[in-house]
Short mmCIF file of C-alpha atoms in Angstrom, two decimals:
data_model
loop_
_atom_site.label_atom_id
_atom_site.label_comp_id
_atom_site.label_asym_id
_atom_site.label_seq_id
_atom_site.Cartn_x
_atom_site.Cartn_y
_atom_site.Cartn_z
CA UNK A 1 -79.72 -116.77 100.31
CA UNK A 2 -79.66 -115.20 103.80
CA UNK A 3 -76.63 -117.30 104.67
CA UNK A 4 -74.76 -116.14 101.59
CA UNK A 5 -75.72 -112.52 102.17
CA UNK A 6 -74.74 -112.73 105.83
CA UNK A 7 -71.26 -114.09 105.22
CA UNK A 8 -70.75 -111.78 102.24
CA UNK A 9 -71.74 -108.77 104.31
CA UNK A 10 -69.26 -109.69 107.02
CA UNK A 11 -66.46 -110.25 104.49
CA UNK A 12 -67.13 -106.94 102.73
CA UNK A 13 -67.30 -105.04 106.04
CA UNK A 14 -64.00 -106.45 107.35
CA UNK A 15 -62.25 -105.89 104.01
CA UNK A 16 -63.33 -102.27 103.80
CA UNK A 17 -62.24 -101.29 107.33
CA UNK A 18 -58.95 -103.22 107.31
CA UNK A 19 -57.92 -101.85 103.90
CA UNK A 20 -59.13 -98.40 104.99
CA UNK A 21 -61.42 -97.99 102.00
CA UNK A 22 -64.09 -96.80 104.45
CA UNK A 23 -63.98 -95.66 108.03
CA UNK A 24 -65.62 -98.10 110.51
CA UNK A 25 -68.56 -95.75 111.06
CA UNK A 26 -69.33 -95.49 107.35
CA UNK A 27 -68.86 -99.22 106.82
CA UNK A 28 -71.10 -100.09 109.77
CA UNK A 29 -73.91 -98.05 108.27
CA UNK A 30 -73.48 -98.45 104.52
CA UNK A 31 -72.64 -102.15 104.16
CA UNK A 32 -75.52 -103.54 106.32
CA UNK A 33 -77.97 -101.15 104.67
CA UNK A 34 -77.10 -102.38 101.18
CA UNK A 35 -77.12 -106.05 102.15
CA UNK A 36 -80.27 -105.61 104.22
CA UNK A 37 -82.11 -104.23 101.18
CA UNK A 38 -80.87 -107.17 99.12
CA UNK A 39 -82.22 -109.46 101.84
CA UNK A 40 -85.67 -108.00 101.33
CA UNK A 41 -85.87 -105.79 104.39
CA UNK A 42 -87.54 -102.99 102.42
CA UNK A 43 -88.79 -100.03 104.43
CA UNK A 44 -88.85 -102.26 107.50
CA UNK A 45 -85.09 -101.86 107.74
CA UNK A 46 -85.62 -98.58 109.56
CA UNK A 47 -87.55 -100.22 112.38
CA UNK A 48 -84.94 -103.00 112.65
CA UNK A 49 -82.15 -100.47 113.02
CA UNK A 50 -83.99 -98.23 115.48
CA UNK A 51 -84.83 -101.18 117.74
CA UNK A 52 -81.15 -102.11 117.87
CA UNK A 53 -80.05 -98.51 118.46
CA UNK A 54 -82.60 -98.11 121.27
CA UNK A 55 -81.10 -101.14 123.02
CA UNK A 56 -77.63 -99.53 122.82
CA UNK A 57 -78.61 -96.05 124.07
CA UNK A 58 -77.46 -96.67 127.64
CA UNK A 59 -74.10 -97.92 126.36
CA UNK A 60 -73.70 -94.77 124.26
CA UNK A 61 -74.48 -92.60 127.30
CA UNK A 62 -71.94 -94.47 129.40
CA UNK A 63 -69.18 -94.09 126.83
CA UNK A 64 -70.00 -90.41 126.23
CA UNK A 65 -69.80 -89.31 129.85
CA UNK A 66 -66.92 -91.64 130.71
CA UNK A 67 -64.83 -90.04 127.97
CA UNK A 68 -65.67 -86.56 129.21
CA UNK A 69 -64.97 -87.43 132.85
CA UNK A 70 -61.58 -89.01 132.30
CA UNK A 71 -60.70 -86.36 129.76
CA UNK A 72 -61.27 -83.76 132.46
CA UNK A 73 -59.16 -85.67 134.95
CA UNK A 74 -56.29 -85.85 132.48
CA UNK A 75 -56.62 -82.15 131.70
CA UNK A 76 -56.51 -81.07 135.34
CA UNK A 77 -53.42 -83.21 136.00
CA UNK A 78 -54.80 -86.02 138.16
CA UNK A 79 -52.74 -88.67 136.38
CA UNK A 80 -49.51 -86.70 136.00
CA UNK A 81 -48.09 -88.03 139.25
CA UNK A 82 -49.13 -91.58 138.34
CA UNK A 83 -47.34 -91.19 135.02
CA UNK A 84 -44.18 -90.07 136.78
CA UNK A 85 -44.39 -92.99 139.24
CA UNK A 86 -44.87 -95.63 136.57
CA UNK A 87 -42.04 -94.11 134.54
CA UNK A 88 -39.75 -94.49 137.53
CA UNK A 89 -40.81 -98.10 138.08
CA UNK A 90 -40.61 -99.00 134.39
CA UNK A 91 -37.36 -97.11 133.94
CA UNK A 92 -38.63 -95.56 130.70
CA UNK A 93 -38.12 -98.96 129.06
CA UNK A 94 -40.82 -99.69 126.45
CA UNK A 95 -40.66 -103.39 127.25
CA UNK A 96 -41.45 -102.77 130.93
CA UNK A 97 -44.16 -100.28 130.06
CA UNK A 98 -45.88 -102.79 127.77
CA UNK A 99 -45.58 -105.55 130.38
CA UNK A 100 -46.96 -103.13 132.95
CA UNK A 101 -49.91 -102.52 130.65
CA UNK A 102 -50.59 -106.26 130.55
CA UNK A 103 -50.35 -106.64 134.34
CA UNK A 104 -52.60 -103.67 135.00
CA UNK A 105 -55.15 -104.90 132.45
CA UNK A 106 -55.12 -108.36 134.00
CA UNK A 107 -55.66 -107.02 137.51
CA UNK A 108 -58.54 -104.72 136.56
CA UNK A 109 -60.09 -107.30 134.23
CA UNK A 110 -60.86 -109.51 137.22
CA UNK A 111 -64.01 -107.45 137.79
CA UNK A 112 -65.41 -108.93 134.59
CA UNK A 113 -66.30 -105.58 133.02
CA UNK A 114 -64.41 -104.62 129.85
CA UNK A 115 -65.49 -100.97 129.83
CA UNK A 116 -64.23 -100.39 133.38
CA UNK A 117 -60.95 -102.12 132.55
CA UNK A 118 -60.28 -100.07 129.43
CA UNK A 119 -61.20 -96.79 131.14
CA UNK A 120 -58.71 -97.44 133.93
CA UNK A 121 -55.95 -98.76 131.70
CA UNK A 122 -56.11 -95.95 129.12
CA UNK A 123 -56.35 -93.29 131.81
CA UNK A 124 -53.24 -94.65 133.54
CA UNK A 125 -51.13 -95.82 130.61
CA UNK A 126 -51.95 -93.69 127.56
CA UNK A 127 -50.11 -90.58 128.87
CA UNK A 128 -47.03 -92.76 129.42
CA UNK A 129 -47.20 -94.13 125.87
CA UNK A 130 -47.49 -90.57 124.61
CA UNK A 131 -44.62 -89.35 126.74
CA UNK A 132 -42.33 -92.16 125.60
CA UNK A 133 -43.52 -91.75 121.98
CA UNK A 134 -44.81 -95.34 121.93
CA UNK A 135 -47.54 -96.51 119.58
CA UNK A 136 -51.02 -96.56 121.17
CA UNK A 137 -51.90 -99.54 118.96
CA UNK A 138 -49.61 -101.58 121.20
CA UNK A 139 -51.63 -100.48 124.20
CA UNK A 140 -54.96 -101.46 122.61
CA UNK A 141 -53.53 -104.77 121.37
CA UNK A 142 -52.19 -105.79 124.77
CA UNK A 143 -55.24 -104.59 126.69
CA UNK A 144 -57.60 -106.31 124.23
CA UNK A 145 -55.71 -109.60 124.38
CA UNK A 146 -55.49 -109.80 128.17
CA UNK A 147 -59.06 -108.68 128.78
CA UNK A 148 -60.42 -111.05 126.14
CA UNK A 149 -58.57 -114.00 127.63
CA UNK A 150 -59.79 -113.23 131.14
CA UNK A 151 -63.35 -112.75 129.90
CA UNK A 152 -64.03 -116.42 130.72
CA UNK A 153 -64.06 -115.84 134.51
CA UNK A 154 -67.26 -117.33 136.01
CA UNK A 155 -68.74 -113.92 136.88
CA UNK A 156 -68.09 -112.71 133.35
CA UNK A 157 -70.70 -112.64 130.58
CA UNK A 158 -69.88 -115.68 128.38
CA UNK A 159 -69.43 -118.24 131.14
CA UNK A 160 -72.59 -117.05 132.89
CA UNK A 161 -74.51 -117.25 129.59
CA UNK A 162 -73.20 -120.75 128.84
CA UNK A 163 -74.10 -121.84 132.35
CA UNK A 164 -77.62 -120.46 132.00
CA UNK A 165 -78.20 -121.77 128.48
CA UNK A 166 -77.13 -125.34 129.33
CA UNK A 167 -78.32 -125.27 132.97
CA UNK A 168 -75.03 -126.24 134.57
CA UNK A 169 -73.01 -124.60 137.33
CA UNK A 170 -70.63 -121.85 136.19
CA UNK A 171 -67.79 -123.20 138.32
CA UNK A 172 -68.19 -126.57 136.60
CA UNK A 173 -67.38 -124.76 133.39
CA UNK A 174 -64.61 -122.48 134.62
CA UNK A 175 -62.52 -124.45 137.12
CA UNK A 176 -61.48 -127.24 134.70
CA UNK A 177 -60.57 -124.47 132.21
CA UNK A 178 -57.96 -122.91 134.50
CA UNK A 179 -55.06 -124.70 132.70
CA UNK A 180 -56.37 -123.30 129.41
CA UNK A 181 -56.65 -119.84 130.93
CA UNK A 182 -53.09 -120.01 132.26
CA UNK A 183 -51.82 -121.17 128.88
CA UNK A 184 -53.71 -118.38 127.12
CA UNK A 185 -52.29 -115.75 129.48
CA UNK A 186 -48.77 -117.10 128.97
CA UNK A 187 -49.17 -116.73 125.22
CA UNK A 188 -50.50 -113.21 125.78
CA UNK A 189 -47.45 -112.29 127.82
CA UNK A 190 -45.16 -113.71 125.15
CA UNK A 191 -46.90 -111.49 122.61
CA UNK A 192 -46.64 -108.59 125.05
CA UNK A 193 -42.90 -109.03 125.49
CA UNK A 194 -42.34 -109.29 121.74
CA UNK A 195 -44.42 -106.13 121.18
CA UNK A 196 -42.31 -104.35 123.78
CA UNK A 197 -39.10 -105.40 122.05
CA UNK A 198 -40.56 -104.26 118.73
CA UNK A 199 -41.43 -100.85 120.19
CA UNK A 200 -37.93 -100.48 121.66
CA UNK A 201 -36.42 -101.18 118.25
CA UNK A 202 -38.83 -98.81 116.49
CA UNK A 203 -38.00 -96.02 118.90
CA UNK A 204 -34.29 -96.70 118.47
CA UNK A 205 -34.69 -96.45 114.72
CA UNK A 206 -36.42 -93.09 115.20
CA UNK A 207 -33.65 -91.82 117.44
CA UNK A 208 -35.48 -92.01 120.76
CA UNK A 209 -34.14 -95.33 121.97
CA UNK A 210 -34.07 -96.42 125.58
CA UNK A 211 -30.40 -96.76 126.30
CA UNK A 212 -28.55 -98.70 128.97
CA UNK A 213 -24.85 -98.67 129.70
CA UNK A 214 -23.73 -101.97 131.21
CA UNK A 215 -21.02 -100.35 133.21
CA UNK A 216 -23.11 -97.69 134.94
CA UNK A 217 -26.62 -98.96 134.15
CA UNK A 218 -27.62 -95.47 133.08
CA UNK A 219 -30.85 -94.87 131.23
CA UNK A 220 -31.91 -92.07 129.00
CA UNK A 221 -34.08 -89.70 131.01
CA UNK A 222 -37.08 -89.21 128.77
CA UNK A 223 -38.84 -87.26 131.48
CA UNK A 224 -36.08 -84.70 131.34
CA UNK A 225 -36.24 -84.78 127.56
CA UNK A 226 -39.94 -84.02 127.77
CA UNK A 227 -39.34 -80.97 129.89
CA UNK A 228 -36.54 -79.76 127.65
CA UNK A 229 -38.49 -80.35 124.48
CA UNK A 230 -41.56 -78.67 125.93
CA UNK A 231 -39.44 -75.60 126.70
CA UNK A 232 -37.87 -75.40 123.27
CA UNK A 233 -40.99 -76.35 121.38
CA UNK A 234 -43.13 -73.72 123.07
CA UNK A 235 -46.11 -72.82 121.04
CA UNK A 236 -45.23 -75.20 118.19
CA UNK A 237 -47.31 -77.94 119.82
CA UNK A 238 -50.53 -78.50 117.92
CA UNK A 239 -53.88 -77.77 119.43
CA UNK A 240 -56.41 -80.49 120.03
CA UNK A 241 -59.36 -81.31 117.88
CA UNK A 242 -62.45 -79.36 118.69
CA UNK A 243 -60.66 -76.77 120.81
CA UNK A 244 -61.93 -73.25 120.68
CA UNK A 245 -59.71 -70.35 119.71
CA UNK A 246 -58.87 -69.59 123.29
CA UNK A 247 -59.28 -73.15 124.40
CA UNK A 248 -56.95 -75.88 125.45
CA UNK A 249 -57.26 -78.68 122.93
CA UNK A 250 -55.76 -81.54 124.76
CA UNK A 251 -56.79 -84.83 126.28
CA UNK A 252 -58.28 -87.55 124.13
CA UNK A 253 -58.07 -86.85 120.44
CA UNK A 254 -55.31 -84.28 120.72
CA UNK A 255 -52.87 -83.29 118.01
CA UNK A 256 -49.13 -83.52 118.35
CA UNK A 257 -46.25 -82.27 116.27
CA UNK A 258 -44.19 -85.05 114.80
CA UNK A 259 -40.42 -85.13 114.81
CA UNK A 260 -40.27 -84.31 111.12
CA UNK A 261 -42.42 -81.22 111.52
CA UNK A 262 -45.59 -82.76 110.20
CA UNK A 263 -48.77 -83.00 112.23
CA UNK A 264 -50.38 -86.28 113.11
CA UNK A 265 -53.78 -86.81 114.62
CA UNK A 266 -53.95 -88.94 117.73
CA UNK A 267 -57.74 -89.09 117.68
CA UNK A 268 -59.94 -91.89 116.51
CA UNK A 269 -59.75 -90.81 112.89
CA UNK A 270 -56.01 -90.57 112.90
CA UNK A 271 -53.70 -91.82 110.26
CA UNK A 272 -51.15 -94.51 110.93
CA UNK A 273 -48.14 -96.12 109.42
CA UNK A 274 -48.45 -98.97 106.98
CA UNK A 275 -48.04 -101.76 109.50
CA UNK A 276 -50.74 -100.46 111.78
CA UNK A 277 -48.43 -98.95 114.37
CA UNK A 278 -50.30 -95.68 114.62
CA UNK A 279 -47.80 -93.01 115.44
CA UNK A 280 -48.76 -90.49 118.06
CA UNK A 281 -46.28 -87.96 116.82
CA UNK A 282 -43.90 -86.51 119.31
CA UNK A 283 -45.03 -87.22 122.83
CA UNK A 284 -42.64 -84.46 123.86
CA UNK A 285 -44.92 -81.73 122.57
CA UNK A 286 -48.28 -83.37 123.17
CA UNK A 287 -50.38 -80.77 124.97
CA UNK A 288 -52.09 -83.48 127.06
CA UNK A 289 -48.75 -83.78 128.90
CA UNK A 290 -47.75 -80.10 128.87
CA UNK A 291 -46.67 -79.32 132.45
CA UNK A 292 -47.68 -75.70 131.90
CA UNK A 293 -51.14 -76.29 130.39
CA UNK A 294 -53.78 -73.81 131.47
CA UNK A 295 -56.19 -76.48 132.68
CA UNK A 296 -53.93 -77.84 135.44
CA UNK A 297 -55.53 -77.68 138.89
CA UNK A 298 -52.80 -78.85 141.32
CA UNK A 299 -54.62 -77.27 144.27
CA UNK A 300 -57.56 -79.62 143.58
CA UNK A 301 -55.50 -82.78 143.22
CA UNK A 302 -56.81 -84.44 146.41
CA UNK A 303 -60.40 -83.52 145.62
CA UNK A 304 -60.14 -84.95 142.10
CA UNK A 305 -58.47 -88.08 143.44
CA UNK A 306 -61.21 -88.57 146.05
CA UNK A 307 -63.91 -88.00 143.45
CA UNK A 308 -62.36 -90.52 141.05
CA UNK A 309 -61.92 -93.13 143.78
CA UNK A 310 -65.54 -92.61 144.79
CA UNK A 311 -66.69 -93.07 141.19
CA UNK A 312 -64.61 -96.25 140.85
CA UNK A 313 -65.96 -97.67 144.13
CA UNK A 314 -69.56 -96.94 143.16
CA UNK A 315 -68.85 -98.44 139.74
CA UNK A 316 -67.59 -101.69 141.26
CA UNK A 317 -70.32 -102.12 143.88
CA UNK A 318 -72.90 -101.30 141.19
CA UNK A 319 -75.51 -99.37 143.17
CA UNK A 320 -76.17 -96.82 140.42
CA UNK A 321 -76.55 -97.26 136.66
CA UNK A 322 -73.13 -96.61 135.12
CA UNK A 323 -74.26 -93.94 132.64
CA UNK A 324 -75.93 -91.94 135.46
CA UNK A 325 -72.88 -92.40 137.70
CA UNK A 326 -70.57 -90.85 135.12
CA UNK A 327 -73.08 -88.08 134.43
CA UNK A 328 -73.01 -87.05 138.10
CA UNK A 329 -69.22 -87.39 138.28
CA UNK A 330 -68.78 -85.25 135.17
CA UNK A 331 -71.05 -82.52 136.50
CA UNK A 332 -69.21 -82.36 139.84
CA UNK A 333 -65.80 -82.38 138.14
CA UNK A 334 -66.77 -79.53 135.80
CA UNK A 335 -68.35 -77.36 138.50
CA UNK A 336 -65.42 -77.68 140.91
CA UNK A 337 -62.53 -77.50 138.41
CA UNK A 338 -64.08 -75.01 135.98
CA UNK A 339 -66.52 -72.76 137.89
CA UNK A 340 -66.93 -70.30 134.99
CA UNK A 341 -69.41 -71.24 132.27
CA UNK A 342 -66.98 -70.20 129.51
CA UNK A 343 -64.32 -72.58 130.83
CA UNK A 344 -66.84 -75.40 131.11
CA UNK A 345 -67.85 -74.91 127.49
CA UNK A 346 -64.23 -74.87 126.32
CA UNK A 347 -63.45 -78.02 128.29
CA UNK A 348 -66.39 -79.86 126.75
CA UNK A 349 -65.49 -78.58 123.28
CA UNK A 350 -61.91 -79.83 123.62
CA UNK A 351 -63.19 -83.42 123.81
CA UNK A 352 -65.82 -83.08 121.12
CA UNK A 353 -63.96 -85.18 118.53
CA UNK A 354 -63.53 -88.21 120.79
CA UNK A 355 -67.11 -87.96 122.04
CA UNK A 356 -68.61 -87.77 118.56
CA UNK A 357 -66.45 -90.60 117.27
CA UNK A 358 -67.26 -93.15 119.95
CA UNK A 359 -70.97 -92.41 120.21
CA UNK A 360 -71.32 -92.43 116.43
CA UNK A 361 -69.52 -95.78 116.36
CA UNK A 362 -71.92 -97.30 118.88
CA UNK A 363 -74.95 -96.01 116.99
CA UNK A 364 -73.52 -97.26 113.70
CA UNK A 365 -72.95 -100.70 115.21
CA UNK A 366 -76.69 -100.75 115.86
CA UNK A 367 -77.24 -100.76 112.09
CA UNK A 368 -75.20 -103.95 111.68
CA UNK A 369 -76.79 -105.77 114.62
CA UNK A 370 -80.29 -104.59 113.66
CA UNK A 371 -80.00 -105.76 110.07
CA UNK A 372 -78.45 -109.11 110.97
CA UNK A 373 -81.12 -109.86 113.55
CA UNK A 374 -84.10 -108.27 111.81
CA UNK A 375 -83.55 -109.96 108.45
CA UNK A 376 -82.92 -113.34 110.04
CA UNK A 377 -79.33 -113.53 108.82
CA UNK A 378 -78.03 -114.55 112.26
CA UNK A 379 -80.52 -117.38 112.65
CA UNK A 380 -79.98 -118.59 109.08
CA UNK A 381 -76.19 -118.59 109.44
CA UNK A 382 -76.40 -120.48 112.72
CA UNK A 383 -78.80 -123.09 111.31
CA UNK A 384 -76.62 -123.54 108.23
CA UNK A 385 -73.47 -124.09 110.28
CA UNK A 386 -75.23 -126.74 112.35
CA UNK A 387 -76.60 -128.48 109.26
CA UNK A 388 -73.31 -128.63 107.38
CA UNK A 389 -71.57 -130.53 110.14
CA UNK A 390 -71.53 -134.15 108.92
CA UNK A 391 -72.50 -136.98 111.22
CA UNK A 392 -68.97 -138.38 110.98
CA UNK A 393 -67.76 -135.28 112.79
CA UNK A 394 -70.17 -135.89 115.67
CA UNK A 395 -67.52 -137.13 118.14
CA UNK A 396 -65.62 -133.89 117.58
CA UNK A 397 -68.59 -131.60 118.27
CA UNK A 398 -66.88 -129.97 121.28
CA UNK A 399 -63.80 -129.09 119.23
CA UNK A 400 -66.00 -127.89 116.36
CA UNK A 401 -67.96 -125.74 118.81
CA UNK A 402 -64.72 -124.18 120.05
CA UNK A 403 -63.68 -123.41 116.49
CA UNK A 404 -67.10 -122.03 115.61
CA UNK A 405 -67.12 -119.82 118.69
CA UNK A 406 -64.17 -117.83 117.30
CA UNK A 407 -65.85 -116.33 114.21
CA UNK A 408 -69.43 -116.54 115.44
CA UNK A 409 -68.93 -114.57 118.66
CA UNK A 410 -66.97 -112.02 116.65
CA UNK A 411 -69.82 -111.38 114.23
CA UNK A 412 -72.75 -111.73 116.59
CA UNK A 413 -73.53 -110.96 120.21
CA UNK A 414 -72.76 -113.39 123.01
CA UNK A 415 -76.50 -113.62 123.67
CA UNK A 416 -77.17 -114.78 120.12
CA UNK A 417 -74.45 -117.41 120.25
CA UNK A 418 -74.94 -118.80 123.76
CA UNK A 419 -78.73 -118.75 123.85
CA UNK A 420 -79.44 -119.41 120.18
CA UNK A 421 -76.69 -121.66 118.83
CA UNK A 422 -74.96 -123.39 121.75
CA UNK A 423 -78.06 -125.30 122.94
CA UNK A 424 -78.57 -126.71 119.43
CA UNK A 425 -74.93 -127.77 119.19
CA UNK A 426 -75.03 -129.25 122.71
CA UNK A 427 -78.16 -131.29 121.93
CA UNK A 428 -76.47 -132.66 118.79
CA UNK A 429 -73.30 -133.47 120.75
CA UNK A 430 -75.24 -135.37 123.42
CA UNK A 431 -76.03 -138.06 120.85
CA UNK A 432 -72.32 -138.73 120.56
CA UNK A 433 -71.67 -138.94 124.30
CA UNK A 434 -70.29 -135.43 124.72
CA UNK A 435 -71.45 -133.72 127.92
CA UNK A 436 -73.01 -130.26 128.13
CA UNK A 437 -70.12 -129.14 130.37
CA UNK A 438 -67.57 -130.05 127.70
CA UNK A 439 -69.57 -128.09 125.13
CA UNK A 440 -69.80 -125.10 127.43
CA UNK A 441 -66.07 -125.10 128.07
CA UNK A 442 -65.31 -125.28 124.36
CA UNK A 443 -67.73 -122.45 123.65
CA UNK A 444 -65.86 -119.91 125.80
CA UNK A 445 -62.47 -120.42 124.14
CA UNK A 446 -63.31 -117.92 121.39
CA UNK A 447 -63.54 -114.99 123.81
CA UNK A 448 -60.08 -113.51 123.03
CA UNK A 449 -61.33 -112.92 119.48
CA UNK A 450 -64.86 -111.96 120.53
CA UNK A 451 -63.62 -109.02 122.60
CA UNK A 452 -62.10 -107.42 119.49
CA UNK A 453 -65.46 -107.32 117.69
CA UNK A 454 -66.85 -103.95 116.55
CA UNK A 455 -70.10 -105.12 118.12
CA UNK A 456 -68.51 -105.00 121.59
CA UNK A 457 -68.93 -101.46 122.98
CA UNK A 458 -65.94 -101.87 125.32
CA UNK A 459 -63.50 -102.27 122.40
CA UNK A 460 -64.96 -99.18 120.73
CA UNK A 461 -64.27 -97.30 123.95
CA UNK A 462 -60.71 -98.63 124.09
CA UNK A 463 -59.76 -97.57 120.56
CA UNK A 464 -61.50 -94.21 120.92
CA UNK A 465 -59.81 -93.32 124.19
CA UNK A 466 -56.47 -94.46 122.80
CA UNK A 467 -56.81 -92.51 119.55
CA UNK A 468 -56.47 -95.66 117.42
CA UNK A 469 -58.38 -96.63 114.30
CA UNK A 470 -60.36 -99.84 114.64
CA UNK A 471 -58.79 -101.24 111.46
CA UNK A 472 -55.29 -100.67 112.82
CA UNK A 473 -56.24 -102.38 116.07
CA UNK A 474 -57.67 -105.36 114.16
CA UNK A 475 -54.58 -105.76 111.99
CA UNK A 476 -52.37 -106.02 115.05
CA UNK A 477 -54.61 -107.94 117.43
CA UNK A 478 -56.81 -110.36 115.48
CA UNK A 479 -54.19 -112.93 114.45
CA UNK A 480 -52.72 -112.86 117.95
CA UNK A 481 -56.16 -113.29 119.55
CA UNK A 482 -56.83 -116.20 117.16
CA UNK A 483 -53.63 -117.95 118.31
CA UNK A 484 -54.55 -117.42 121.98
CA UNK A 485 -58.03 -118.87 121.38
CA UNK A 486 -56.65 -121.90 119.56
CA UNK A 487 -54.09 -122.52 122.33
CA UNK A 488 -56.83 -122.40 124.95
CA UNK A 489 -58.90 -124.87 122.94
CA UNK A 490 -55.93 -127.18 122.35
CA UNK A 491 -54.95 -127.20 126.02
CA UNK A 492 -58.56 -127.91 127.01
CA UNK A 493 -58.57 -130.95 124.70
CA UNK A 494 -55.11 -132.04 125.86
CA UNK A 495 -56.03 -132.07 129.56
CA UNK A 496 -59.34 -133.77 128.83
CA UNK A 497 -61.80 -131.07 129.90
CA UNK A 498 -63.00 -130.61 126.31
CA UNK A 499 -63.84 -134.16 125.37
CA UNK A 500 -63.94 -136.09 122.15
CA UNK A 501 -66.74 -138.67 121.89
#
């Protein structure tokens, strides 16, 4: 019964958020509560949920203050020069911008921390997507794919867990998987290029195409168009969510005026088009990019740059807890850039929507994880999957493990899979002559899909900072991540590092 309820709960949850019948926050709370009561949790469901939420409190604090800090840095203009530089390098071409997103994500992902990667990538690239009127769903899709694929590095979570669970060296797992990693990244870049072409065509259809004349190699100057549109648009640009009457509602979760005169939300609860390409509205009038916004602090550019570099260095060398690090950074940024208490309050209020959305999402995810663990659904589902594998499939246990890792790491934590399920599968496989190393390698191939899970705080941060609905992100990224995972598994089998008994 627990197995049936577990799989049914997952199916109902995914259906509701992808068809937009419920927002992810409501679905994360309501669906597990109903199924948990059916599973016999009774009044004990409250304790299950609170235990899970308590374990996620530090993550919520990190996301909260990281959003505020980078929101402040965008407001004061720290990234304006970076936007201009990348626009010059990319030539305002959506294809180059999307490829640049992939390269930047790949470089930063080498630190093994998804939250850090998505903070840096969104801070650097989101203003460019807004300025060029590109869909932020493309940004989240590309960043999610690249980061998920690179999540198998030996200092990353899954490989380290597999190494610990099966008591083998992490490099013994990772090094033979390099061909699979390269193949996965190549597929990611193919998807990236196709997404860039799709964006170029969509923008052309909307009348904002990147143009190139073969004779003179001229390009449309969207930067100039931004300035011109900002001048003519004037006060018609919408104010950001949560801004006070005299405030400056911009940054994450801001509102922009669309080309047709309607208003579209760019925040986490924003609407989107039918194919999941969430429109940002006109990037030309987005107040986050307004060169005349009241919050600009050009005289403090070097201070803000030094502060941000210091925060990033401390983040990488890991000498302070990340939530506390961003707390201190936020306090310093507010005091220096907005000395008056009224301005500080307005700055915090302008980011209220994004803050509430992401923290509420993390807390709501605690309901799902708490119910699944507390009722025993996770253990029952794992045991059932192991039991239903027939003995005739024994020689293919490594391949089966790779296939199972795709859905199982999406719907449960890496800890639950690698410490609870993988050892059981590996013990079974050993009877058919399949080594623990082969099993470990197969188990990490599902990571491109795992990183898109609503149970992964980093992906909640990515969609919240980008102003994208989780359902829209899933519709665009999940099938692509599935293909990348299957390619990695297939290449591993083909080169003989994922064996068949």
